[in-house]
Amino acid sequence: MTRAMTNGYEGKTVVLGVTGGIAAYKSVELVSRLRKRGITVHVIETANATEFVSPLTFSTMSGQPCISDTFERPETWNVKHVSLAQAADLFVIAPATANILAKLAMGLADDMLSTTVLATKAPVLVAPAMNTGMWTNAATQANMSILKERGIHVIGPDGGFLACGDTGAGRMSEPAAIEEAILALLAPTRDMEGLRVLVTAGATREHLDPVRFLSNESSGKMGFAIADAAMKRGAEVLLVRGITSAEKPGVTREISVESTQELYDAVTSHCTECDIVIQAAAPCDYRFSKVYDQKLKKMEGTSNLVIEMIENPDIAAEVGRRKQEGQTLVGFAAETEHVTEHAMNKLAKKNLDLIVANDVTMPDAGFNTDTNIVTLITASGMKAIEKMTKHDLAYLILDEILKIRGVDVSGTIR
Ligand code: PMT
């Protein structure tokens, strides 16, 4: 059995679009090469591509169903094109015919491949392959200029003898060269190497008795996404997590807590050792003044139960008081009204460099969602961020933190 090489590419997803050209056969080797790296490859073939290589060949090589317009009914595009577009860390079209390049330049979406690539936010790499006359045609060259201007990455075409009998530019680059380009684009950006990052995630829980507690809906997804992204970017990550329901990321060190006091103890014991502290947890502001050892019994004849609560320590404020030279402190604000106003107050009160303001009343934002809609607020301004996955938002928040720390992240590919 061949083991995938361990090289940091495991878990990456490439969506490979194959269009109708004789070079399509070379893409079969490309799929095999990527899979050996541990990369998941989903292939989308255009109807014309299936004339050169059957979808069965690509599904066998990729281990994933090959999507082709021959088999797919247009009604299913809507669902699949979005899920594949979102799954892609990189979108590759190899071979890319003059036709698909023109469609990309125009933003046309009339089949599964063009629809999916239009929907993706992943970087796109094209490997053009066509007859020399088509490649040098002013229309194709104008389309290439548009694509390059928009940040689409291009490899090739190479020169040489073409299948049509001509000699000149138009051969698709060799699979090994395309693989190299893919690896370079997927390479994890290790721009947080040497940084120690403390991330809090999840809810705290305040017990009233052994079976009852006060808590909230935080799943840990937001904090976990940040911890995971920071790890992937090379940071040493201490994750302090409360009660969570999401899948945990692998981190350098983890401390599990339940109550706000425990969260306070864990965070304040370690915050001064860290370069960056990101508090995405949702701690309970109050706890019960008396915690019963036994289950509290219903009191006969009493229709009103008044239970006293006392204030928990404000962890972020304490971290702010202990702020070290060169440290970057980040908080979240979960608000239901006057979102930016409340968040700005917290930014100042807790001595934060950045606060991520969530309007938790919005659909697809806040607690226990895979997406979030936030405003990033610093002392010098605010930036409203469109809806995105918590994974993508985590990268964006880390970019913002690095910018605050004076690091240039403009050329980073995600
Ligand atoms: O976990 P998920 O399901 O993905 O949900 C994510 C989230 C909605 C929980 C997250 O994005 C978020 O907004 N977290 C902050 C929730 C919160 O407690 O907000 P707050 O406005 O009450 O607190 C402001 C800041 O002070 C936060 O950084 C909080 O961690 C901190 N805090 C709050 C209370 C307290 N006693 N001590 C604190 O340090």
XYZ file of C-alpha atoms and ligand atoms in Angstrom:
453
model
C 0.000 0.000 0.000
C 1.383 3.445 -0.890
C 1.192 5.971 1.890
C 0.458 9.591 1.061
C 3.578 11.731 1.542
C 3.356 13.824 4.688
C 4.082 17.331 3.521
C 1.467 19.664 4.930
C -0.930 19.290 2.007
C -3.213 16.723 3.617
C -6.666 18.097 4.129
C -6.352 20.465 1.152
C -8.969 20.291 -1.561
C -8.421 20.989 -5.238
C -11.350 21.228 -7.624
C -10.008 20.321 -11.063
C -11.973 21.471 -14.102
C -11.198 19.525 -17.262
C -12.295 20.994 -20.578
C -12.411 19.453 -24.052
C -8.907 19.114 -25.416
C -6.576 16.224 -26.201
C -4.421 17.268 -23.203
C -7.246 16.034 -20.940
C -5.446 12.677 -20.747
C -2.530 14.407 -18.958
C -4.916 15.569 -16.230
C -5.417 11.949 -15.205
C -1.729 11.873 -14.186
C -2.173 15.230 -12.457
C -4.991 13.797 -10.313
C -2.808 10.839 -9.378
C 0.101 13.108 -8.406
C -2.105 15.317 -6.221
C -3.680 12.351 -4.476
C -0.247 10.984 -3.574
C 0.292 14.281 -1.744
C -2.811 13.627 0.338
C -4.796 16.278 -1.531
C -8.510 15.643 -2.113
C -9.355 16.169 -5.784
C -12.852 16.699 -7.154
C -13.023 16.629 -10.946
C -15.601 18.479 -13.021
C -15.547 17.636 -16.721
C -17.293 19.622 -19.410
C -19.429 17.587 -21.831
C -16.694 17.940 -24.493
C -13.989 16.747 -22.087
C -15.876 13.489 -21.573
C -15.274 12.722 -25.281
C -11.532 12.578 -24.526
C -11.473 10.952 -21.073
C -14.436 9.225 -19.493
C -15.778 10.420 -16.119
C -15.203 6.875 -14.868
C -11.442 7.302 -15.332
C -11.439 10.498 -13.279
C -13.673 9.119 -10.547
C -11.471 6.031 -10.275
C -8.289 8.116 -10.097
C -9.662 10.742 -7.715
C -11.698 8.418 -5.500
C -14.513 10.992 -5.752
C -17.511 11.120 -8.064
C -16.538 12.950 -11.271
C -19.127 15.563 -12.114
C -19.907 15.978 -15.774
C -22.703 17.691 -17.590
C -23.394 14.421 -19.364
C -24.694 12.931 -16.147
C -25.774 15.939 -14.134
C -29.153 17.545 -14.594
C -29.056 21.357 -14.494
C -31.396 21.403 -11.459
C -28.646 19.846 -9.352
C -26.037 22.445 -10.346
C -27.385 24.890 -7.894
C -26.569 22.783 -4.863
C -23.376 21.138 -6.077
C -21.704 24.162 -7.600
C -21.927 26.024 -4.295
C -20.656 23.167 -2.146
C -17.726 22.435 -4.468
C -16.946 26.131 -4.892
C -16.761 26.444 -1.097
C -14.793 23.234 -0.582
C -11.968 24.314 -2.892
C -8.694 25.553 -1.428
C -7.617 25.942 -5.043
C -9.533 25.751 -8.319
C -7.536 24.430 -11.264
C -8.641 24.229 -14.895
C -6.368 21.920 -16.910
C -6.569 21.794 -19.815
C -8.220 25.190 -20.210
C -9.536 25.699 -23.740
C -9.938 29.090 -25.430
C -13.659 28.661 -24.814
C -13.459 28.336 -21.007
C -10.940 31.204 -20.818
C -13.395 33.406 -22.748
C -16.252 32.326 -20.473
C -14.152 33.074 -17.368
C -13.263 36.516 -18.690
C -16.933 37.251 -19.416
C -18.285 35.685 -16.217
C -20.491 33.277 -18.166
C -22.066 30.401 -16.252
C -23.816 27.963 -18.583
C -22.549 24.605 -17.378
C -21.375 22.944 -14.180
C -17.719 23.981 -14.522
C -18.257 27.642 -15.420
C -20.982 27.926 -12.748
C -18.740 26.480 -10.050
C -15.633 28.496 -10.872
C -17.725 31.675 -10.903
C -18.972 30.885 -7.390
C -15.605 30.071 -5.823
C -13.605 32.383 -3.590
C -10.550 30.109 -3.859
C -7.557 31.121 -5.970
C -7.850 29.895 -9.570
C -5.054 28.418 -11.694
C -5.533 27.792 -15.421
C -3.333 25.686 -17.710
C -4.259 26.787 -21.243
C -4.033 24.234 -24.075
C -5.061 24.931 -27.656
C -3.908 25.387 -31.229
C -1.235 28.112 -31.651
C -3.512 30.249 -33.810
C -6.227 30.186 -31.142
C -3.703 31.011 -28.414
C -2.185 33.962 -30.262
C -5.582 35.263 -31.420
C -6.182 38.791 -30.124
C -9.438 37.716 -28.453
C -7.722 34.970 -26.424
C -4.849 37.276 -25.494
C -7.305 40.004 -24.405
C -9.142 37.431 -22.284
C -5.842 36.347 -20.719
C -5.036 39.962 -19.826
C -8.410 40.318 -18.098
C -7.895 37.073 -16.170
C -4.364 37.991 -15.066
C -5.540 41.424 -13.959
C -8.157 39.714 -11.778
C -5.465 37.633 -10.098
C -6.077 34.339 -11.915
C -2.858 32.299 -11.953
C -1.651 30.923 -15.269
C 0.784 28.137 -16.098
C 1.922 27.671 -19.713
C 1.146 26.986 -22.402
C 4.416 25.391 -23.498
C 5.714 25.484 -27.039
C 6.337 22.458 -29.262
C 4.633 20.027 -31.558
C 0.855 20.134 -31.111
C -1.627 17.312 -31.648
C -3.204 19.262 -34.518
C 0.111 19.070 -36.420
C 1.154 22.696 -35.825
C 4.291 23.694 -33.984
C 4.236 26.627 -31.559
C 2.778 27.766 -28.246
C -0.304 25.893 -27.134
C 0.771 22.650 -25.432
C -0.554 22.209 -21.917
C 2.244 22.262 -19.337
C 3.363 18.858 -18.122
C 1.526 17.403 -15.083
C 4.705 17.662 -12.952
C 4.968 21.407 -13.659
C 1.257 21.973 -12.945
C 1.647 19.978 -9.717
C 4.526 22.255 -8.664
C 2.414 25.360 -9.360
C -0.458 23.863 -7.358
C 1.787 23.041 -4.403
C 3.226 26.553 -4.421
C -0.278 28.050 -4.340
C -1.444 25.665 -1.622
C 1.673 25.976 0.516
C 0.624 26.811 4.042
C 1.661 30.388 4.816
C 3.828 30.113 7.932
C 3.632 33.810 8.760
C 2.865 33.217 12.469
C 5.934 31.125 13.190
C 7.493 32.063 16.550
C 4.282 33.658 17.857
C 2.526 32.338 20.963
C -1.238 32.683 20.687
C -3.832 32.110 23.385
C -7.362 31.496 22.069
C -10.498 31.048 24.166
C -13.518 29.232 22.751
C -16.924 27.965 23.802
C -19.348 28.699 26.582
C -18.863 28.656 30.312
C -21.349 26.896 32.549
C -22.452 28.054 35.994
C -24.062 25.366 38.118
C -27.002 25.975 40.421
C -27.050 22.386 41.594
C -25.655 19.084 40.251
C -28.206 18.972 37.403
C -28.961 22.597 36.533
C -26.812 25.346 35.119
C -26.730 28.691 33.311
C -24.894 28.772 29.983
C -25.241 29.870 26.343
C -25.232 28.439 22.825
C -21.555 28.921 21.981
C -20.353 25.828 20.118
C -16.670 26.755 20.010
C -16.697 26.925 16.188
C -15.393 30.504 15.992
C -12.595 30.064 18.524
C -11.650 26.651 17.104
C -11.424 28.098 13.581
C -9.040 30.770 14.865
C -6.927 28.275 16.819
C -6.750 25.990 13.779
C -5.796 28.814 11.384
C -3.117 30.101 13.787
C -1.655 26.568 14.077
C -1.618 26.195 10.287
C 0.182 29.531 10.024
C 2.898 28.251 12.322
C 1.930 29.757 15.700
C 2.217 27.952 19.025
C -1.386 27.825 20.192
C -2.771 27.486 23.704
C -6.490 26.811 23.435
C -8.547 27.432 26.553
C -11.933 25.940 25.897
C -15.119 25.930 27.866
C -18.123 23.795 26.979
C -18.110 23.113 23.249
C -19.960 20.940 20.772
C -17.850 21.499 17.623
C -14.977 19.283 16.535
C -11.742 20.341 18.266
C -8.679 21.345 16.242
C -5.209 19.997 16.981
C -3.274 22.634 18.947
C 0.000 22.894 20.847
C -1.684 22.836 24.252
C -5.225 22.791 25.510
C -6.840 23.584 28.854
C -10.429 22.600 29.417
C -12.561 24.665 31.802
C -16.172 24.843 32.850
C -16.960 27.997 34.823
C -16.015 31.608 34.144
C -13.801 31.551 37.253
C -11.905 28.560 35.821
C -11.588 30.365 32.483
C -10.308 33.419 34.347
C -7.718 31.319 36.237
C -6.463 29.588 33.063
C -6.291 32.736 30.947
C -4.712 34.975 33.570
C -2.074 32.318 34.380
C -0.876 32.285 30.766
C -1.838 35.559 29.089
C 1.343 37.462 29.864
C 3.473 34.732 28.189
C 1.591 35.124 24.900
C 2.135 37.533 22.006
C -1.512 37.454 21.001
C -4.617 36.777 23.109
C -7.899 36.193 21.240
C -11.002 35.825 23.397
C -13.776 34.258 21.331
C -15.329 32.415 24.303
C -18.716 33.392 25.628
C -18.315 33.449 29.422
C -21.300 33.856 31.744
C -21.145 37.297 33.318
C -22.870 36.040 36.496
C -22.863 32.912 38.638
C -25.267 31.672 41.296
C -24.363 33.036 44.722
C -25.130 29.627 46.228
C -24.415 26.334 44.493
C -26.447 23.497 45.985
C -24.775 20.133 46.664
C -28.001 18.270 45.998
C -30.702 18.756 43.388
C -32.851 21.720 44.369
C -36.320 20.438 45.150
C -39.510 22.086 44.038
C -40.844 24.111 46.955
C -44.499 23.298 47.625
C -46.719 26.355 47.902
C -44.145 28.718 46.362
C -44.907 29.947 42.839
C -41.998 32.416 42.718
C -38.384 31.330 43.011
C -35.850 34.122 43.430
C -32.246 33.108 43.008
C -29.419 35.525 43.636
C -26.512 35.827 41.238
C -23.156 37.509 41.655
C -20.860 38.998 39.090
C -18.068 36.923 37.583
C -14.654 38.476 36.974
C -14.212 40.130 33.579
C -11.382 38.127 32.064
C -10.723 40.346 29.056
C -10.578 43.433 31.268
C -8.027 41.729 33.550
C -5.933 40.627 30.543
C -6.116 44.250 29.371
C -4.863 45.467 32.748
C -1.919 43.055 32.513
C -1.159 43.948 28.877
C 2.518 43.491 27.977
C 4.647 45.584 25.647
C 4.176 44.315 22.068
C 1.158 42.184 22.968
C -1.963 42.203 20.772
C -5.279 41.721 22.558
C -8.437 40.784 20.679
C -11.956 40.395 22.024
C -15.321 39.511 20.563
C -18.593 41.226 21.300
C -21.859 39.326 20.950
C -24.564 41.967 20.776
C -28.268 42.126 20.009
C -28.592 45.908 19.659
C -26.368 48.983 19.196
C -23.732 46.514 18.071
C -20.863 48.783 17.077
C -21.500 51.234 19.923
C -21.353 48.490 22.583
C -18.354 46.879 20.902
C -16.455 50.176 20.825
C -17.080 50.628 24.558
C -15.690 47.142 25.205
C -12.654 47.861 23.017
C -11.751 50.816 25.217
C -12.811 49.340 28.589
C -10.909 46.071 28.085
C -7.802 47.735 26.597
C -8.143 45.702 23.369
C -6.381 46.331 20.053
C -9.212 44.799 18.047
C -12.781 43.784 18.769
C -14.839 41.542 16.509
C -18.447 42.676 16.780
C -21.141 40.060 16.130
C -24.773 40.999 15.674
C -26.054 37.693 17.000
C -29.631 38.436 15.922
C -28.686 38.054 12.235
C -29.315 34.735 10.501
C -26.103 32.789 9.742
C -24.145 34.772 12.339
C -23.044 34.344 15.934
C -23.724 31.271 18.040
C -23.443 27.758 16.635
C -23.392 28.697 12.955
C -20.779 27.770 10.366
C -20.750 31.330 9.044
C -20.465 34.712 10.699
C -21.120 38.352 9.843
C -18.947 40.754 11.810
C -17.490 44.229 12.000
C -13.807 44.543 12.865
C -13.227 47.544 15.107
C -9.954 49.132 16.161
C -9.258 52.509 17.746
C -8.635 53.909 14.278
C -11.713 52.666 12.437
C -14.114 49.875 11.573
C -14.566 47.453 8.699
C -17.837 45.613 7.985
C -17.123 42.086 6.771
C -19.544 40.281 4.473
C -20.945 36.888 5.476
C -18.280 34.203 5.305
C -17.437 30.867 6.866
C -15.887 30.985 10.330
C -12.868 29.281 8.760
C -12.343 32.138 6.270
C -13.127 34.743 8.906
C -10.475 33.222 11.185
C -7.835 33.817 8.502
C -9.083 37.342 7.959
C -8.982 38.144 11.696
C -5.415 36.783 11.897
C -4.468 38.935 8.864
C -5.881 41.953 10.694
C -3.937 41.080 13.849
C -0.702 40.727 11.875
C -1.364 44.098 10.208
C -1.786 45.659 13.660
C 1.589 44.082 14.505
C 3.126 45.700 11.413
C 3.332 42.566 9.233
C 2.588 42.875 5.493
C 0.070 40.154 4.577
C -1.005 41.583 1.219
C 0.508 38.800 -0.903
C -0.900 35.926 1.128
C -2.883 33.296 -0.772
C -5.609 31.453 1.115
O -18.703 29.428 19.584
P -19.582 29.759 18.401
O -20.850 28.947 18.400
O -18.842 29.699 17.107
O -20.079 31.286 18.571
C -19.161 32.318 18.467
C -19.471 33.467 19.440
C -20.776 34.126 19.056
C -19.549 32.947 20.865
C -18.259 34.444 19.324
O -18.165 34.875 18.000
C -18.428 35.648 20.239
O -19.036 36.650 19.897
N -17.836 35.564 21.471
C -17.967 36.577 22.509
C -19.210 36.312 23.292
C -19.299 37.220 24.495
O -19.161 36.796 25.602
O -19.442 38.482 24.177
P -19.524 39.669 25.305
O -19.887 40.842 24.500
O -20.380 39.243 26.414
O -18.031 39.779 25.838
C -17.055 40.659 25.264
C -15.656 40.086 25.428
O -15.344 39.974 26.818
C -15.488 38.709 24.824
O -14.207 38.642 24.232
C -15.597 37.795 26.038
O -14.817 36.606 25.838
C -15.045 38.640 27.156
N -15.635 38.382 28.487
C -16.973 38.390 28.701
C -17.453 38.181 29.991
C -16.557 37.970 31.038
N -16.983 37.763 32.252
N -15.238 37.981 30.788
C -14.760 38.193 29.551
O -13.569 38.201 29.335
